Amino acid sequence: MMSEHMPRYPEPFWRKESETTEYPALTDNTDCDVAVVGGGIAGITTAYLLQKEGKNVVLIDAGKLINGTTGHTTAKITSQHGLFYDELINHFGKEKARHYYDANQEGLEFIEELVNELSIDCDFSHEDAFVFTQDPDEIFKIKKEDEAYQQLDINGGLIDEKTLPFYTRAAIVMRDQAQFHPVKYLNALTDAFIKAGGTVYENTTASDVKTGDRPAVITREGHEITCDHVVAASHFPFYDGMGFYFARMHAERSYSLAVKTSKPITSGMYINAEDPKRSIRCTPAEDGYLMIIGGEKHKTGQGIDTSKHYDALAAYSREMFPDAEILYRWATHDLITMDKLPYIGHITERHKNIFVATGFHKWGMTNGTIAAKIIRDGILEKENTYRELFTPHRMKADPGIKEFVKENANVAKYFVKGKAEMVRRKPEDLASDEGGVVTVKGKRAGAYKDPDGLLHAVDTTCTHMGCECEWNDGDRTWDCPCHGSRFNVQGEVIEGPADKPLRKLDLE
Ligand code: FES
């Protein structure tokens, strides 16, 4: 059970503070130049850029805009992705590592350009970004990362750790990065998209693509959006096209708190080198500042009792800020590709009119923005410097393939384990506001007893590819360990790739 100091229900600070969007659902067939699926930073930016180029764009989202990973981020706009550049040089060589840095810097600069061009009031500020360690055994990693910064001519390097506002053993800085309020930024970008003639449909789930010269996105309700190009920017791609994305990415879950304190750290963005991960930044709020404390990553659906992760972050927050008051808590899923670089480009080599942007690791603000530019250029048939680096068809060159086979074996283990598991607990054994795996008529099922004593029971077989969902006690959701789908207690989809609800069970 969650500690009493924690907000009862998860809700990201970013969404609480901004107006929620209200767009209609698609109720008929329609036709356009480009159909963009997914209302996060990659989808909205792509839609805006193409509409500005004179394309007629339709943007759809399965739920509300900016309510997926983008609405649940820590919203750092940075090319410093933890300790990454030493690893990148080792795997890809110096040139590609520098290319990755350049791409992310371009993403950062482009966000700033749009903020200025459209006069977006979104708390954008320049900040230095730091990786620090409090563990003496990790100091060598910071030093190696510093060597990588020097080789790649990155603006930053080792700094005197005593200059950080809390105890550290070593730290490295990347200068002149940024942060913002992602929902305020993307609401403004959506407004600009609509003003330019674009169309948005919410609560419209894409479930398939009819391929051809003029493909069509098919929605769950059976409506078709016929177009010249499809863009799958739906976090996990809603359409696979035999690109085997389900076997080339895994999902990780991490947690965030928004914390009020009388002594906020108002400058800099911080992340540690060791595990468990800890990410720290500040954000302006209604009456002062809040600290955003993130971390506690684990594979989706494999975190046992997820409320423990929130509690661990809360304990850390109080260590840092003794008067910390936790106002918001939320969790997110990130998709990690085989080599940790996003997949951006044609979904397969055969499908030249279907594009994908996915696998942003935990760094979607810059990667999602550069994805939008790459896809815009692809559709306009213009060259883009970063096309090759991010092409989804680089499978053969993946250096992490051994590691990845291990990861997927882990996923497969969960597939089999879930099916074979013996469960003795019955729905009536659940306490109020408790959920879990139970047995119903001798079969594995999922049940949740709400505070009014009403039982909600579902078949826990994920409607994506059949893995068994696990109960997430922290958020009161059913999470799939295989590719990160999430369902609410009634079985409705919160997050794909699943596009169909879990089967409801009648307990009578
Ligand atoms: Fe793929 Fe559940 S998300 S099987």
mmCIF file of C-alpha atoms and ligand atoms in Angstrom, residues 236 246 251 300 411 415 460-469 479-487 495-498 502, ligand 1:
data_model
loop_
_atom_site.group_PDB
_atom_site.id
_atom_site.type_symbol
_atom_site.label_atom_id
_atom_site.label_comp_id
_atom_site.label_asym_id
_atom_site.label_seq_id
_atom_site.Cartn_x
_atom_site.Cartn_y
_atom_site.Cartn_z
ATOM 1 C CA PHE A 236 4.644 2.014 -29.747
ATOM 2 C CA PHE A 246 7.487 -5.689 -31.002
ATOM 3 C CA ALA A 251 9.358 -0.869 -22.399
ATOM 4 C CA THR A 300 7.169 -2.578 -17.481
ATOM 5 C CA VAL A 411 9.836 -10.869 -22.032
ATOM 6 C CA PHE A 415 4.637 -14.642 -21.477
ATOM 7 C CA THR A 460 -5.553 -10.408 -17.949
ATOM 8 C CA THR A 461 -4.529 -11.690 -21.388
ATOM 9 C CA CYS A 462 -3.159 -8.636 -23.190
ATOM 10 C CA THR A 463 -5.079 -7.931 -26.392
ATOM 11 C CA HIS A 464 -1.871 -6.987 -28.218
ATOM 12 C CA MET A 465 -0.056 -10.317 -28.435
ATOM 13 C CA GLY A 466 -1.295 -12.381 -25.542
ATOM 14 C CA CYS A 467 1.150 -11.817 -22.652
ATOM 15 C CA GLU A 468 -0.362 -11.766 -19.163
ATOM 16 C CA CYS A 469 -0.826 -8.322 -17.605
ATOM 17 C CA ASP A 479 0.344 -3.373 -17.170
ATOM 18 C CA CYS A 480 1.674 -5.695 -19.832
ATOM 19 C CA PRO A 481 5.303 -6.739 -19.281
ATOM 20 C CA CYS A 482 5.905 -7.480 -22.973
ATOM 21 C CA HIS A 483 5.483 -4.181 -24.864
ATOM 22 C CA GLY A 484 4.085 -1.849 -22.245
ATOM 23 C CA SER A 485 0.315 -1.714 -22.913
ATOM 24 C CA ARG A 486 -1.677 -0.446 -19.948
ATOM 25 C CA PHE A 487 -5.350 -0.880 -19.072
ATOM 26 C CA GLU A 495 -1.711 3.123 -23.490
ATOM 27 C CA GLY A 496 -0.978 0.896 -26.516
ATOM 28 C CA PRO A 497 0.221 -0.887 -28.538
ATOM 29 C CA ALA A 498 -2.933 -2.818 -27.575
ATOM 30 C CA LEU A 502 -9.223 -6.465 -21.860
HETATM 31 FE FE1 FES B 1 2.428 -6.620 -26.478
HETATM 32 FE FE2 FES B 1 0.974 -6.847 -24.297
HETATM 33 S S1 FES B 1 1.829 -5.080 -25.124
HETATM 34 S S2 FES B 1 1.609 -8.404 -25.617
#
